[in-house]
mmCIF file of C-alpha atoms in Angstrom:
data_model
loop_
_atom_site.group_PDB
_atom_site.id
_atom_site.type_symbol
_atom_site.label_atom_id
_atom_site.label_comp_id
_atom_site.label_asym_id
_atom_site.label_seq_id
_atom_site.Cartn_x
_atom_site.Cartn_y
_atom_site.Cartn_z
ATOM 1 C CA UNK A 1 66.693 -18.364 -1.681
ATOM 2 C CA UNK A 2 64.268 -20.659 -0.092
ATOM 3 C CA UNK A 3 66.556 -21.978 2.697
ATOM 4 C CA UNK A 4 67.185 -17.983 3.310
ATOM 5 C CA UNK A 5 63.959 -17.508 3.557
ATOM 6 C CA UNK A 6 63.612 -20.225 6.189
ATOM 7 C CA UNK A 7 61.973 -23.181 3.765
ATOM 8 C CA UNK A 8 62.514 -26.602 4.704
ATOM 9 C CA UNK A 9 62.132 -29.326 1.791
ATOM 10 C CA UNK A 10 59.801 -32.408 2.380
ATOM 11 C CA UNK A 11 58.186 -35.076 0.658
ATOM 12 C CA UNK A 12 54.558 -35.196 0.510
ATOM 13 C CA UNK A 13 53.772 -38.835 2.151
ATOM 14 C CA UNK A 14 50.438 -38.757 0.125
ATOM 15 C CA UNK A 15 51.159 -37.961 -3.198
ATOM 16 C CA UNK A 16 55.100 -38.240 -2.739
ATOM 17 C CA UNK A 17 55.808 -35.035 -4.553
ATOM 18 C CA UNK A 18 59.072 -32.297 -3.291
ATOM 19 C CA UNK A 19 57.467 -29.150 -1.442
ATOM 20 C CA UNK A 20 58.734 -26.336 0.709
ATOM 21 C CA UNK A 21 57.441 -24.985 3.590
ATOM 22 C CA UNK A 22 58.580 -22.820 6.879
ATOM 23 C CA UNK A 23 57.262 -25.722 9.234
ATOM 24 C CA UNK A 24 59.967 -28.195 9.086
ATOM 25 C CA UNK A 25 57.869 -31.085 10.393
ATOM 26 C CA UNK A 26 55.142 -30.446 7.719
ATOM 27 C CA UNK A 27 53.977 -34.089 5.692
ATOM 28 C CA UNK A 28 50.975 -33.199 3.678
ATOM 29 C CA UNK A 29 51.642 -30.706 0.346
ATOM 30 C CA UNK A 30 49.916 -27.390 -0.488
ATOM 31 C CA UNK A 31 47.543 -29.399 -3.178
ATOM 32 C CA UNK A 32 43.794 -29.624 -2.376
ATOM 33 C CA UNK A 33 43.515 -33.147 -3.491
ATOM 34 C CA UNK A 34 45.804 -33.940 -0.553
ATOM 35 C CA UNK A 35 44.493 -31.263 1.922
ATOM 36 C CA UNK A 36 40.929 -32.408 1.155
ATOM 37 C CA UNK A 37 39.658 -28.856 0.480
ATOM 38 C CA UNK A 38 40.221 -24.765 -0.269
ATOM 39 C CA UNK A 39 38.586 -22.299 -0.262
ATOM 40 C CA UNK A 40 39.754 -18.385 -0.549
ATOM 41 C CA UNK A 41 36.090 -17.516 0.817
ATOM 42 C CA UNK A 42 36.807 -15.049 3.705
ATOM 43 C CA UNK A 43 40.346 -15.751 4.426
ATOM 44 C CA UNK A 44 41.981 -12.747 5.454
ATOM 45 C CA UNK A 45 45.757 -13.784 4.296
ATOM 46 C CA UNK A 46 46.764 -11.266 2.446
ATOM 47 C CA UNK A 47 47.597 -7.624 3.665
ATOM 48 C CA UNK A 48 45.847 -6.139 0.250
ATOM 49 C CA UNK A 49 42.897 -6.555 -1.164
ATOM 50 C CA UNK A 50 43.100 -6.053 -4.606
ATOM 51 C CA UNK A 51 40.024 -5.693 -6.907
ATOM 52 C CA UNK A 52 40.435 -7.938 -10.378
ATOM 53 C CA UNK A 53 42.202 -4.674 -12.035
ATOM 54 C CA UNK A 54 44.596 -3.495 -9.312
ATOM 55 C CA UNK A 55 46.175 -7.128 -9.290
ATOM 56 C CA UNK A 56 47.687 -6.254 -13.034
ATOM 57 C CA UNK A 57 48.164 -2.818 -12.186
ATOM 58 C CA UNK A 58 50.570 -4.086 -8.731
ATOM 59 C CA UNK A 59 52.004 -6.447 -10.502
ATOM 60 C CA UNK A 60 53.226 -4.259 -13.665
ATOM 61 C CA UNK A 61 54.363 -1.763 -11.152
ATOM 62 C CA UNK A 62 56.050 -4.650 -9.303
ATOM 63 C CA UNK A 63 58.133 -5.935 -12.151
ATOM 64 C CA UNK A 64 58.893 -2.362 -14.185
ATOM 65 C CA UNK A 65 60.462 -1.436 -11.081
ATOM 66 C CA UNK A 66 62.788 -4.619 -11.793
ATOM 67 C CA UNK A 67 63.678 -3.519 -15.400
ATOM 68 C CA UNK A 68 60.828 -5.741 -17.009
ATOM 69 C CA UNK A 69 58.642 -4.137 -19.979
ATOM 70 C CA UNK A 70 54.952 -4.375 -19.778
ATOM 71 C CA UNK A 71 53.469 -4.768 -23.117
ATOM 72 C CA UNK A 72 49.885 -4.953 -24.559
ATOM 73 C CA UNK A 73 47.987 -8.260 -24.718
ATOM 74 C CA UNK A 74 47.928 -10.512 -27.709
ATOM 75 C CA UNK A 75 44.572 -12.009 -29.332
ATOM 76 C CA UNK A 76 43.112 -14.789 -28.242
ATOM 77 C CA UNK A 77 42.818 -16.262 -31.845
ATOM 78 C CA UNK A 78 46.265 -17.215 -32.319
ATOM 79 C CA UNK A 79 46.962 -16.569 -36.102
ATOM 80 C CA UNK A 80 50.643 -16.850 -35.789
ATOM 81 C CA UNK A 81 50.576 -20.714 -34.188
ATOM 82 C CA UNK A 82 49.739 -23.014 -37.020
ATOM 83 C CA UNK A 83 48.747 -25.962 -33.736
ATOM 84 C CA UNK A 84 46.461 -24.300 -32.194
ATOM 85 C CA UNK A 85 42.862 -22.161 -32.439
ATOM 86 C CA UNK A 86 43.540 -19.780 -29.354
ATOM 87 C CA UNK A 87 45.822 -18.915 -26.851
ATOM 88 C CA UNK A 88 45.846 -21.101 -24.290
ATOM 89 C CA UNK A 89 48.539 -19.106 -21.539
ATOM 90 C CA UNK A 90 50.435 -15.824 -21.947
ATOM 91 C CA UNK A 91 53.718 -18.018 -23.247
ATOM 92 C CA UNK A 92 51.330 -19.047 -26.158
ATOM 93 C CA UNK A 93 51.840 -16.043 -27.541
ATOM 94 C CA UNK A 94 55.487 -16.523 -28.168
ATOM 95 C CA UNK A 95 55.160 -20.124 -29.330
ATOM 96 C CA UNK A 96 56.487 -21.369 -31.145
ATOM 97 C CA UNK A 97 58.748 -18.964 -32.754
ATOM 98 C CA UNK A 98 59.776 -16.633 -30.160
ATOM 99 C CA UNK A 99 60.930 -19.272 -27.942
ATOM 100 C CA UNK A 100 62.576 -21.488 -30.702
ATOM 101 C CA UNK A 101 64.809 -18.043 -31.386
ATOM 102 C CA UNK A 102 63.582 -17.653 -35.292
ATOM 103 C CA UNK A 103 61.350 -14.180 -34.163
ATOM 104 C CA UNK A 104 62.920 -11.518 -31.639
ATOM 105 C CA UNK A 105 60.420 -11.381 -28.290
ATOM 106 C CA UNK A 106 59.119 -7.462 -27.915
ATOM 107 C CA UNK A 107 61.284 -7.314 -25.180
ATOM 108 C CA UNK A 108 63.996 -9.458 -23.506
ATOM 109 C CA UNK A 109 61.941 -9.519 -20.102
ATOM 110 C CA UNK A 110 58.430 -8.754 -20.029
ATOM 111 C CA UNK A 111 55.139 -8.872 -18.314
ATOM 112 C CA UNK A 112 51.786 -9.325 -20.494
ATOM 113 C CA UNK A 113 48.341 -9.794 -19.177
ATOM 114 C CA UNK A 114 47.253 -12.359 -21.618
ATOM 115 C CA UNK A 115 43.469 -13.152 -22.193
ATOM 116 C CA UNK A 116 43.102 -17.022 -22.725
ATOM 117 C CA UNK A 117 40.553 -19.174 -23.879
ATOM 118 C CA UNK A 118 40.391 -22.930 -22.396
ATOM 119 C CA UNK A 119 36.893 -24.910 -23.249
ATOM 120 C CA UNK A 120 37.975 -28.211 -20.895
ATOM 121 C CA UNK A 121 35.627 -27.684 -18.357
ATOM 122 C CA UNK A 122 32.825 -25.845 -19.872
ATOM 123 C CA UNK A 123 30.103 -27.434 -17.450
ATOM 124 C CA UNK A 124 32.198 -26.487 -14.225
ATOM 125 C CA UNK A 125 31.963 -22.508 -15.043
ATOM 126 C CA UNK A 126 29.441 -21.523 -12.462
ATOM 127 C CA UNK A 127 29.522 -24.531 -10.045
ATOM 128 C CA UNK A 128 32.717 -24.872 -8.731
ATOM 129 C CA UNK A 129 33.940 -21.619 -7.915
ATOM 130 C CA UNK A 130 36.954 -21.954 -10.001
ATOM 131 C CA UNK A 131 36.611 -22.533 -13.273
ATOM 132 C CA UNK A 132 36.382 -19.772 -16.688
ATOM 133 C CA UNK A 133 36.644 -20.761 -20.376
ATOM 134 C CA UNK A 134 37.774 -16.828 -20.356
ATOM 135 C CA UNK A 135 40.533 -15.639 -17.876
ATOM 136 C CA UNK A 136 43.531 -13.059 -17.850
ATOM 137 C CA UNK A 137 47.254 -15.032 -17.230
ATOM 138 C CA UNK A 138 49.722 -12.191 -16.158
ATOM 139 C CA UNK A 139 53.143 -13.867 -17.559
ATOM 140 C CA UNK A 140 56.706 -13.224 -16.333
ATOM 141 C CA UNK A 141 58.695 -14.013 -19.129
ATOM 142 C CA UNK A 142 62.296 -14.160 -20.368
ATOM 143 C CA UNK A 143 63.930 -14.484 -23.769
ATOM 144 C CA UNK A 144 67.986 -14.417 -22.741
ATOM 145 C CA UNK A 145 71.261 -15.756 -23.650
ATOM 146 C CA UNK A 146 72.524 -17.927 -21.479
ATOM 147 C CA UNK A 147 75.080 -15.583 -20.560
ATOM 148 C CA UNK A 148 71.967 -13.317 -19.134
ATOM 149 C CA UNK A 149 70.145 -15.774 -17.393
ATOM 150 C CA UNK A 150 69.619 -15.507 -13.481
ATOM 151 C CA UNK A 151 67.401 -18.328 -12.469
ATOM 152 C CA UNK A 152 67.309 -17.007 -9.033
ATOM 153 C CA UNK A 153 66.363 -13.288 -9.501
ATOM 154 C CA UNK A 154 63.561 -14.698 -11.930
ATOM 155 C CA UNK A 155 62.303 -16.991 -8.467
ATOM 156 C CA UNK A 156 62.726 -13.691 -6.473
ATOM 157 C CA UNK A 157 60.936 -11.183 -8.413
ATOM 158 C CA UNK A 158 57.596 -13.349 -8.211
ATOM 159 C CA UNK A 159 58.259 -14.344 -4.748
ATOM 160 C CA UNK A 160 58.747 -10.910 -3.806
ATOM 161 C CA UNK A 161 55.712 -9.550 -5.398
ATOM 162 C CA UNK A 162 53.869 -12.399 -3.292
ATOM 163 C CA UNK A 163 55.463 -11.176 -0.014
ATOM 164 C CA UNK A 164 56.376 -8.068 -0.225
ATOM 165 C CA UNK A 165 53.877 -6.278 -2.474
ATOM 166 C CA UNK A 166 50.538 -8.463 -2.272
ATOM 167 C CA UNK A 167 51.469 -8.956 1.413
ATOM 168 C CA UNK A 168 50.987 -12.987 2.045
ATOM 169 C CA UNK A 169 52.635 -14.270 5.039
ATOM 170 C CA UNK A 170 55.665 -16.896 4.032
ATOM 171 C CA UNK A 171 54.166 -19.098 6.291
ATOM 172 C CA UNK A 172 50.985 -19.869 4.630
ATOM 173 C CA UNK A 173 53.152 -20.355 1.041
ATOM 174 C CA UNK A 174 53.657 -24.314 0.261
ATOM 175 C CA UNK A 175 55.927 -24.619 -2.842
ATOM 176 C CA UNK A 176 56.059 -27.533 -5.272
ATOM 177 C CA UNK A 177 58.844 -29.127 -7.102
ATOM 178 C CA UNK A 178 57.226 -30.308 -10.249
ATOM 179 C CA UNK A 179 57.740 -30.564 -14.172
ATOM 180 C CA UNK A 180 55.561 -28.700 -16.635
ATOM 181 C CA UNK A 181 55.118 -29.290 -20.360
ATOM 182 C CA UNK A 182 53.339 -27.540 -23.407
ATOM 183 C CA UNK A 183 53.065 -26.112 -26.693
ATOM 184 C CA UNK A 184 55.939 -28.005 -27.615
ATOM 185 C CA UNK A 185 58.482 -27.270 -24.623
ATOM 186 C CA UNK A 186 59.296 -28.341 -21.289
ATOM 187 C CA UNK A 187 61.472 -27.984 -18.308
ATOM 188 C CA UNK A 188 61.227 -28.047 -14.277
ATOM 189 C CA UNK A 189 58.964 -25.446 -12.165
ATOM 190 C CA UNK A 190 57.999 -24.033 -9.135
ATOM 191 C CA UNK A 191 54.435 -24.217 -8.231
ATOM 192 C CA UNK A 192 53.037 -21.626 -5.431
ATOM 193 C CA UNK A 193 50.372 -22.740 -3.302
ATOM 194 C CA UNK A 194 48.255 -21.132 -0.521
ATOM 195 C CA UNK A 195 44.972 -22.464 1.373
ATOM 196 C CA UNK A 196 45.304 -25.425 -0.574
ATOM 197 C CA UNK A 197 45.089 -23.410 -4.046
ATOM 198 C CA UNK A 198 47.502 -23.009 -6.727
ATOM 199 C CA UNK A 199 48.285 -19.300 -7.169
ATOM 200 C CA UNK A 200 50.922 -19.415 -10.166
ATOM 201 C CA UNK A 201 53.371 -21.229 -11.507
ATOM 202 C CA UNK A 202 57.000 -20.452 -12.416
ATOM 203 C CA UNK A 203 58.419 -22.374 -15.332
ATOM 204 C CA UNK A 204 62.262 -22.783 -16.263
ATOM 205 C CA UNK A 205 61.330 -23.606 -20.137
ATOM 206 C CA UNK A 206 64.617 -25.916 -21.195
ATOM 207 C CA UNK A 207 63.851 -27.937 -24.339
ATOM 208 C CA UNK A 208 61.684 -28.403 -27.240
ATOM 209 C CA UNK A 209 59.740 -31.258 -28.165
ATOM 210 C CA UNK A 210 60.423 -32.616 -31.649
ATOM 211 C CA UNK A 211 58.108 -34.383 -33.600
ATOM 212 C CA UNK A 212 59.868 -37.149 -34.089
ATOM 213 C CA UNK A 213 59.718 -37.898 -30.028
ATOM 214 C CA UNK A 214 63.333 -36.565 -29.784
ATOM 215 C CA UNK A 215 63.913 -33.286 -27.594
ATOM 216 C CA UNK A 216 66.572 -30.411 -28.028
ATOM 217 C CA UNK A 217 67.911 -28.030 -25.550
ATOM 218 C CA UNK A 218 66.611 -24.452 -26.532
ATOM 219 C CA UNK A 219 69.617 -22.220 -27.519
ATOM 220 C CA UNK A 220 67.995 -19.485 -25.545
ATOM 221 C CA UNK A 221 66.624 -19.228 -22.156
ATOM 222 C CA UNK A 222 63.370 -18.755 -21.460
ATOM 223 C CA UNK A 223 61.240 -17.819 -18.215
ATOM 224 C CA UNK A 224 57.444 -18.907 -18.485
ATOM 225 C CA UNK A 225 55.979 -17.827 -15.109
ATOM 226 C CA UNK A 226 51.928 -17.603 -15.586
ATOM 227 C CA UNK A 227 49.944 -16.087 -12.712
ATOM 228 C CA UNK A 228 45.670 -16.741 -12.686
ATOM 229 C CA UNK A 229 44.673 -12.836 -12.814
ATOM 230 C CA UNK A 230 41.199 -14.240 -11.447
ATOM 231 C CA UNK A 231 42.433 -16.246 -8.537
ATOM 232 C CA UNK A 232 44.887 -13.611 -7.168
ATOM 233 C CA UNK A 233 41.433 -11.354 -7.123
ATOM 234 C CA UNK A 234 39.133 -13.360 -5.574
ATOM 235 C CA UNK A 235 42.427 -14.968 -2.711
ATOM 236 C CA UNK A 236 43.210 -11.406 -1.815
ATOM 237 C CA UNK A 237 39.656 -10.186 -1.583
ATOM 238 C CA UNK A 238 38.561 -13.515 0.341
ATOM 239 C CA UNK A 239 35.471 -13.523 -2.008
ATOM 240 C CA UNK A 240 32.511 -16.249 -1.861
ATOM 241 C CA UNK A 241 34.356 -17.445 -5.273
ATOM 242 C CA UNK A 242 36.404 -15.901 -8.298
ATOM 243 C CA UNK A 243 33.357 -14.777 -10.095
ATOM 244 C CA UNK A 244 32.133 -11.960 -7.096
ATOM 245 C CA UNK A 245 35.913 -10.922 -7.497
ATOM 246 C CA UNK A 246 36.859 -10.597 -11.520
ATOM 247 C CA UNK A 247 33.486 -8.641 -12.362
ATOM 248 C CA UNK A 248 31.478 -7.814 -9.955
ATOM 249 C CA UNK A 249 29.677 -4.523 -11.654
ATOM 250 C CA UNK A 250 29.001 -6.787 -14.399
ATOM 251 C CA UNK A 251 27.149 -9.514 -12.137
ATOM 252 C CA UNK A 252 25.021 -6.580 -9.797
ATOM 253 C CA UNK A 253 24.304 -5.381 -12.893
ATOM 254 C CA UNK A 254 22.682 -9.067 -13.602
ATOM 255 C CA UNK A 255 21.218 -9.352 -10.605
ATOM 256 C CA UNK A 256 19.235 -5.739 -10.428
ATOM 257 C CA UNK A 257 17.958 -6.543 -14.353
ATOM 258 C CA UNK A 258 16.949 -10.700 -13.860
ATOM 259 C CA UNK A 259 15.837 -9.744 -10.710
ATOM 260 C CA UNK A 260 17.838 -12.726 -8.297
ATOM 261 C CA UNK A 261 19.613 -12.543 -4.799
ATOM 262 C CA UNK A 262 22.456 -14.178 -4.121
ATOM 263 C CA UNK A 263 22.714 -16.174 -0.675
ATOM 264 C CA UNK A 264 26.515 -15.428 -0.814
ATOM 265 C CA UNK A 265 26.958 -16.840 2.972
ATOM 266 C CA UNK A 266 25.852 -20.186 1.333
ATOM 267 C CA UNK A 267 28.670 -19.648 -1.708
ATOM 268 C CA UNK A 268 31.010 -19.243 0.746
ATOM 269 C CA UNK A 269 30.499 -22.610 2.722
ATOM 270 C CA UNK A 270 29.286 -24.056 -0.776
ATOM 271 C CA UNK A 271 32.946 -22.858 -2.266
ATOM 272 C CA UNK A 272 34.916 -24.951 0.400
ATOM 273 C CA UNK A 273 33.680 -28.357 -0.978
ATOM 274 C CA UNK A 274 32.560 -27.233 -4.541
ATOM 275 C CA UNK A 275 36.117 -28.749 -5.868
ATOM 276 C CA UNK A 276 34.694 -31.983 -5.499
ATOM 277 C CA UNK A 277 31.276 -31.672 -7.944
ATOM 278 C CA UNK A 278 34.306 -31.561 -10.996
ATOM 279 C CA UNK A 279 32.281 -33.555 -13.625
ATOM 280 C CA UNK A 280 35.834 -34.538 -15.408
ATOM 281 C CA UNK A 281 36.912 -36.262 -11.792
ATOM 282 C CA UNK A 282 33.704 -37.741 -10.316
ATOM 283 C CA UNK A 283 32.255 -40.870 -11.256
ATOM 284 C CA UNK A 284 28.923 -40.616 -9.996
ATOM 285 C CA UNK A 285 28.375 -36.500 -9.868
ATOM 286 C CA UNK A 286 24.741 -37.234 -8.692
ATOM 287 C CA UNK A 287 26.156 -38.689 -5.061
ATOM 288 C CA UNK A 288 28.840 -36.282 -4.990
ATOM 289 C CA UNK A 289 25.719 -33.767 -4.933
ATOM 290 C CA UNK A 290 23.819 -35.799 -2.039
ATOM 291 C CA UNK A 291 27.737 -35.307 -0.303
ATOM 292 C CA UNK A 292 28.212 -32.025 -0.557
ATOM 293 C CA UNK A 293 24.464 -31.238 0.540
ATOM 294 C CA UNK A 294 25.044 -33.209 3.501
ATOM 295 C CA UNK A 295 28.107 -31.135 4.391
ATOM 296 C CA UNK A 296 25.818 -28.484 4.642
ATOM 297 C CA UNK A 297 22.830 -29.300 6.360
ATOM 298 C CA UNK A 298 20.716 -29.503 3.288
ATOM 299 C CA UNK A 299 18.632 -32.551 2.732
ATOM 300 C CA UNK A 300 19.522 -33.153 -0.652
ATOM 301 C CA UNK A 301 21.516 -32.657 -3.598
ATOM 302 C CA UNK A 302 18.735 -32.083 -5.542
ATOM 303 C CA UNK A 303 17.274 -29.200 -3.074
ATOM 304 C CA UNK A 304 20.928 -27.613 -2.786
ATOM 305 C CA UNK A 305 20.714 -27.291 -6.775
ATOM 306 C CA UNK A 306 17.305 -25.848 -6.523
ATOM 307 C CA UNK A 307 18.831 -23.052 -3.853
ATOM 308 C CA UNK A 308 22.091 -22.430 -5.667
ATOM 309 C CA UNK A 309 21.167 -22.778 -9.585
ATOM 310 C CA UNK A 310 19.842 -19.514 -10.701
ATOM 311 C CA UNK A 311 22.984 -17.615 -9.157
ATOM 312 C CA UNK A 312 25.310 -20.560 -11.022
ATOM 313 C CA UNK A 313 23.531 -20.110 -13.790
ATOM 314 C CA UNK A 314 24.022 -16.048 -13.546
ATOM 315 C CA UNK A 315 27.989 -16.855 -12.880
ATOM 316 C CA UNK A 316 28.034 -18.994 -16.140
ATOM 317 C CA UNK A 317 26.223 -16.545 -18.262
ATOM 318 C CA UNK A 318 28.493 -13.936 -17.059
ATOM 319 C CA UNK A 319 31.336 -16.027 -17.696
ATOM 320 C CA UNK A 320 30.786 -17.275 -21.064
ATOM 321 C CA UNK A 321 29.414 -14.161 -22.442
ATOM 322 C CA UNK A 322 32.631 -12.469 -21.378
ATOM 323 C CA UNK A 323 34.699 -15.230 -23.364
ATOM 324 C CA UNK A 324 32.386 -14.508 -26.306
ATOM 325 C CA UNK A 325 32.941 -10.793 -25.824
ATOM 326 C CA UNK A 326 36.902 -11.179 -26.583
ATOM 327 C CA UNK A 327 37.033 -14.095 -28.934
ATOM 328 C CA UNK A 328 34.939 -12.406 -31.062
ATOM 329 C CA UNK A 329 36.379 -8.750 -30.803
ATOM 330 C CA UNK A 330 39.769 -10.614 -31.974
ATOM 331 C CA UNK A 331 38.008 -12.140 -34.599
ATOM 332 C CA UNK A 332 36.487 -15.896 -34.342
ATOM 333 C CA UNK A 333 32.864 -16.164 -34.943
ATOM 334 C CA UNK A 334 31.012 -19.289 -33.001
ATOM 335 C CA UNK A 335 30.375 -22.026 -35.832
ATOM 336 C CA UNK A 336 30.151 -25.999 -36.299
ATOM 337 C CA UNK A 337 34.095 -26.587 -36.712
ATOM 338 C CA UNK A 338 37.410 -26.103 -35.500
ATOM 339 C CA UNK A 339 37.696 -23.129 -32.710
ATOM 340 C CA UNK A 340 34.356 -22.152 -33.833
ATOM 341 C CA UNK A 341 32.345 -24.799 -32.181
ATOM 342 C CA UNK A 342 33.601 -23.880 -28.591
ATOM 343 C CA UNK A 343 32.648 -20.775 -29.026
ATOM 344 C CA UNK A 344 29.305 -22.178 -30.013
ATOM 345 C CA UNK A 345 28.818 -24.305 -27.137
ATOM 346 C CA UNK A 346 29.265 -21.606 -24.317
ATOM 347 C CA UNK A 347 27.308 -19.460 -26.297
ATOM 348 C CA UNK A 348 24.232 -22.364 -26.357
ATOM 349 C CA UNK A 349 25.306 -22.957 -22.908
ATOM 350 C CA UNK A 350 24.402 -19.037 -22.154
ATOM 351 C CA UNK A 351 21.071 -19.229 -23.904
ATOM 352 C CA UNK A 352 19.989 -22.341 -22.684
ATOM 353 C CA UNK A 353 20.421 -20.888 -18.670
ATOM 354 C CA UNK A 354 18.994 -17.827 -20.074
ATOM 355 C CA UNK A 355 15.885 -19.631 -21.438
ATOM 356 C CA UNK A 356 15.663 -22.024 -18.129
ATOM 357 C CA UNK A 357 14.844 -19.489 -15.671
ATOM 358 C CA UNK A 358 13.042 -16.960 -18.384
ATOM 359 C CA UNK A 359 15.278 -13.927 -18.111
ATOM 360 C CA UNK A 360 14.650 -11.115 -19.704
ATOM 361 C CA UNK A 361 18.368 -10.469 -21.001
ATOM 362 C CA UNK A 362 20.495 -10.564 -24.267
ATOM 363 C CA UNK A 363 23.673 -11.122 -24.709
ATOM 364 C CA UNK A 364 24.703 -7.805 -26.397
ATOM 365 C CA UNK A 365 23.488 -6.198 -22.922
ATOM 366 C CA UNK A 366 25.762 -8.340 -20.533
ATOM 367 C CA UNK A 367 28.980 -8.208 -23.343
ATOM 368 C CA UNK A 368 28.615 -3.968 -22.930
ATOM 369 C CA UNK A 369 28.782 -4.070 -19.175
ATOM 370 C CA UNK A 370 31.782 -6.488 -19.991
ATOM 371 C CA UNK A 371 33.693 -3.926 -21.819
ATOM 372 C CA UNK A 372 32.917 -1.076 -19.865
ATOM 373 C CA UNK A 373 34.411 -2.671 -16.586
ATOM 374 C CA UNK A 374 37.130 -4.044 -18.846
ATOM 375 C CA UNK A 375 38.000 -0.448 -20.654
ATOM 376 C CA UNK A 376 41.236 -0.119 -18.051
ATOM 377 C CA UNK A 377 42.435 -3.348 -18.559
ATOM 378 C CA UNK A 378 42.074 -3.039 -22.592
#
């Protein structure tokens, strides 16, 4: 399909990984490590500019249209998985059983927009642009004999929906031969990269993981394609960064009641070196500060922090409280163990920013303007 499409394959001479791209003479991959940057602030790539909602509404009607069922979401406290606390991606809530072949999937083929929780970069939410301990994955999935398996029309649905119905040009798509593993299974993917970020990922789910160190094939085939409902939002839009995209009544509704502005020019030249203030990647995250600053005509690190902190702060409140909202509609209550104590962090996290800067908000307020904009979706 790719060569049809006019994709050459190339090796990436920095980080030596496969990729495909339309320029035949291209050496550097679609990654941002290797790029040096991204940023979907104000790029004008894509032909539609879907708000957070319409990119799960396009994509259902996408894939019905291609004999796929869309079903309902599953909770985020994953009962049925005795490994885990939540669910992690939308193929988490078919692990392990579904995919092992011991419980029938709803459907056959399916599409799901799947509200995870991930707590590995709690102090990023707010900063970088990028990060939520909340977020929606829209999966792609298949549960299929062998006999019923079409590896290719799986890689054209979602590259179709891409092109065709979102409206990128091919020419900006890098693709990326890679491996993926988790929740017990593996097999080879496809990565999808634009502007130097990672829109989705299509995974060809082969074999299980035994305990024992051992692997199995699966006796059914399975298609685990998971697509960042947050990131399609805020690429299409061309948004300072995902937050101003996913809930953006929520936020003015913030703003008007803390009483902040947003310098939203400076989140969108912030956004394009953001990446770098990671806390889990740099070693010295003060310098990396005194960097970025420097990158953008500010003196210091520590002045950029004082420009840019109350609206982070506003983006992590949002953020967390959001999480909070869902994990505890589904049923896990913030405590000192297990699951619990995530939910307990972001929700110190929240109060802490809230108690910084003196706002006169609660919780309860920002977790009804949550569900209201949320009411379609759910």
């Amino acid at each position: 399909i790719l060569k049809k499409e006019g994709f050459t394959r190339n090796i990436c001479q920095k980080c030596k990984i496969n990729f495909w791209s339309t320029n035949k003479n291209r050496k550097i991959c679609g990654d941002s490590s290797c790029i040096g940057e991204f940023s979907v602030a104000n790029n004008k790539l894509c032909k539609k500019q879907l708000s957070y909602i319409d990119v799960w509404n396009l994509f259902k009607e996408h894939f019905q249209k291609r004999d796929y069922q869309a079903i309902n979401r599953y909770p985020v406290v994953a009962r049925w998985n005795p490994t885990v606390d939540f669910t992690i991606a939308s193929i988490a809530a078919f692990q392990p059983y579904v995919i092992t072949g011991e419980v029938d999937p709803p459907a056959k083929r399916l599409v799901i927009p799947q509200f995870c929780l991930r707590f590995g970069d709690i102090d990023n939410v707010g900063i970088t642009g990028s990060h939520c301990t909340g977020f929606v994955m829209i999966g792609q999935h298949q549960f299929v004999e062998p006999k019923d398996w079409d590896q290719d029309q799986a890689f054209q649905d979602i590259y179709d929906y891409l092109i065709k119905a979102i409206g990128l040009d091919k020419k900006e798509l890098i693709l990326h031969e890679d491996a993926w593993a988790g929740g017990g299974n593996f097999g080879p993917c496809m990565e999808f990269f634009a502007a130097g970020l990672e829109l989705f990922n299509q995974v060809y789910m082969m074999y299980e993981q035994l305990p024992d160190g051992t692997t199995k094939e699966l006796q059914q085939k399975v298609l685990d394609m998971g697509l960042g409902m947050e990131r399609i939002a805020g690429f299409s839009q061309g948004t300072a960064n995902i937050y101003e995209a996913i809930f953006p009544k929520t936020l003015n509704k913030l703003r008007k009641k803390i009483q902040i502005k947003s310098d939203l020019d400076l989140f969108s030249k912030f956004s394009r070196f953001a990446g770098r203030l990671n806390v889990d990647e740099v070693e010295d995250i003060d310098a990396e500060w005194n960097n970025v600053a420097k990158e953008l005509n500010i003196k210091s690190g520590a002045e950029l922090k004082e420009m840019i902190m109350p609206t982070v702060a506003a983006y992590a409140v949002t953020e967390h409280t959001r999480a909070l909202l869902v994990a505890l509609a589904d049923g896990q209550l913030p405590s000192n163990s297990g699951g619990g104590y995530n939910l307990r962090v972001i929700l110190r996290r929240s109060l802490s920013f809230i108690d910084r800067f003196s706002w006169n908000i609660t919780l309860e307020e920002i977790a009804r303007w949550h569900a209201k904009e949320l009411q379609e979706l759910f």
